[in-house]
Coordinates of C-alpha atoms in Angstrom, one line a residue:
M209 CA 46.5 -7.9 -47.9
H210 CA 48.5 -10.8 -49.5
L211 CA 45.2 -12.8 -50.3
T212 CA 45.0 -16.2 -51.7
A213 CA 43.8 -14.5 -55.0
G214 CA 46.7 -12.3 -55.1
E215 CA 46.9 -8.7 -53.5
T216 CA 43.7 -6.8 -52.4
P217 CA 43.6 -3.9 -50.9
A218 CA 42.7 -3.1 -47.7
G219 CA 39.2 -1.4 -47.7
E220 CA 38.1 -3.9 -50.5
Y221 CA 39.1 -6.9 -48.0
L222 CA 36.9 -5.0 -44.9
N223 CA 33.8 -5.6 -47.2
Q224 CA 35.0 -8.8 -48.1
L225 CA 34.9 -9.5 -44.6
V226 CA 31.7 -7.7 -43.5
A227 CA 30.1 -9.6 -46.2
E228 CA 30.6 -12.5 -44.9
H229 CA 29.8 -11.7 -41.9
L230 CA 26.6 -10.6 -42.1
V231 CA 25.5 -14.1 -44.5
H232 CA 26.9 -16.0 -42.5
G233 CA 25.5 -14.8 -38.9
W234 CA 22.0 -14.3 -40.7
D235 CA 22.2 -17.9 -41.7
L236 CA 22.9 -19.0 -38.0
A237 CA 20.8 -16.6 -36.2
V238 CA 17.7 -18.4 -38.5
A239 CA 19.8 -22.0 -37.8
I240 CA 19.4 -21.5 -34.2
G241 CA 15.9 -19.6 -34.1
A242 CA 17.1 -16.2 -32.9
D243 CA 16.6 -12.9 -34.3
P244 CA 17.7 -12.7 -37.9
R245 CA 17.9 -9.0 -38.1
L246 CA 20.2 -6.8 -39.3
D247 CA 21.9 -3.2 -39.2
G248 CA 20.0 -1.5 -41.6
D249 CA 23.5 0.4 -41.9
V250 CA 25.4 -2.1 -43.1
V251 CA 23.2 -3.9 -44.8
A252 CA 22.8 -0.9 -47.4
A253 CA 26.5 -0.5 -47.5
C254 CA 27.5 -4.2 -48.0
T255 CA 24.6 -4.1 -50.6
R256 CA 26.1 -1.6 -52.6
W257 CA 29.9 -2.9 -52.3
F258 CA 28.0 -6.4 -53.4
E259 CA 26.2 -4.7 -56.4
A260 CA 28.8 -3.1 -58.2
R261 CA 31.0 -6.7 -58.0
V262 CA 28.1 -9.0 -58.7
A263 CA 29.2 -9.8 -62.0
D264 CA 32.9 -10.5 -61.5
H265 CA 31.8 -13.4 -58.1
R266 CA 29.1 -15.0 -61.2
S267 CA 32.0 -15.3 -63.7
G268 CA 33.9 -17.2 -61.5
D269 CA 31.7 -19.6 -60.1
L270 CA 32.0 -17.5 -56.7
V271 CA 27.6 -17.0 -56.1
R272 CA 25.3 -18.0 -57.8
P273 CA 21.9 -16.5 -60.2
G274 CA 19.5 -14.3 -58.1
L275 CA 16.7 -16.2 -56.4
D276 CA 13.0 -15.1 -56.2
V277 CA 12.5 -13.5 -52.8
R278 CA 9.4 -14.2 -50.8
A279 CA 6.3 -11.4 -50.2
G280 CA 6.9 -9.0 -47.2
A281 CA 10.8 -9.7 -47.0
T282 CA 12.8 -7.0 -46.1
R283 CA 16.7 -6.6 -46.7
R284 CA 17.9 -6.8 -43.1
T285 CA 15.5 -10.2 -42.5
G286 CA 15.4 -12.0 -45.6

């Protein structure tokens, strides 16, 4: 795939799109009062993908350092 950041393997781009849809889908659900729970398998796959790349994203100022997670939060509900 040719992206603004340069040539990117299609699988990598697909993972980027999944992450974007998960994050913004959760944001939107919370904002409108809908059920924000996400598919556990998709969350797990996205988590594995992102954990392998988080240092790169932080070095490029794409994400901020992590935040403390509230007690009782799950990967699916935040």
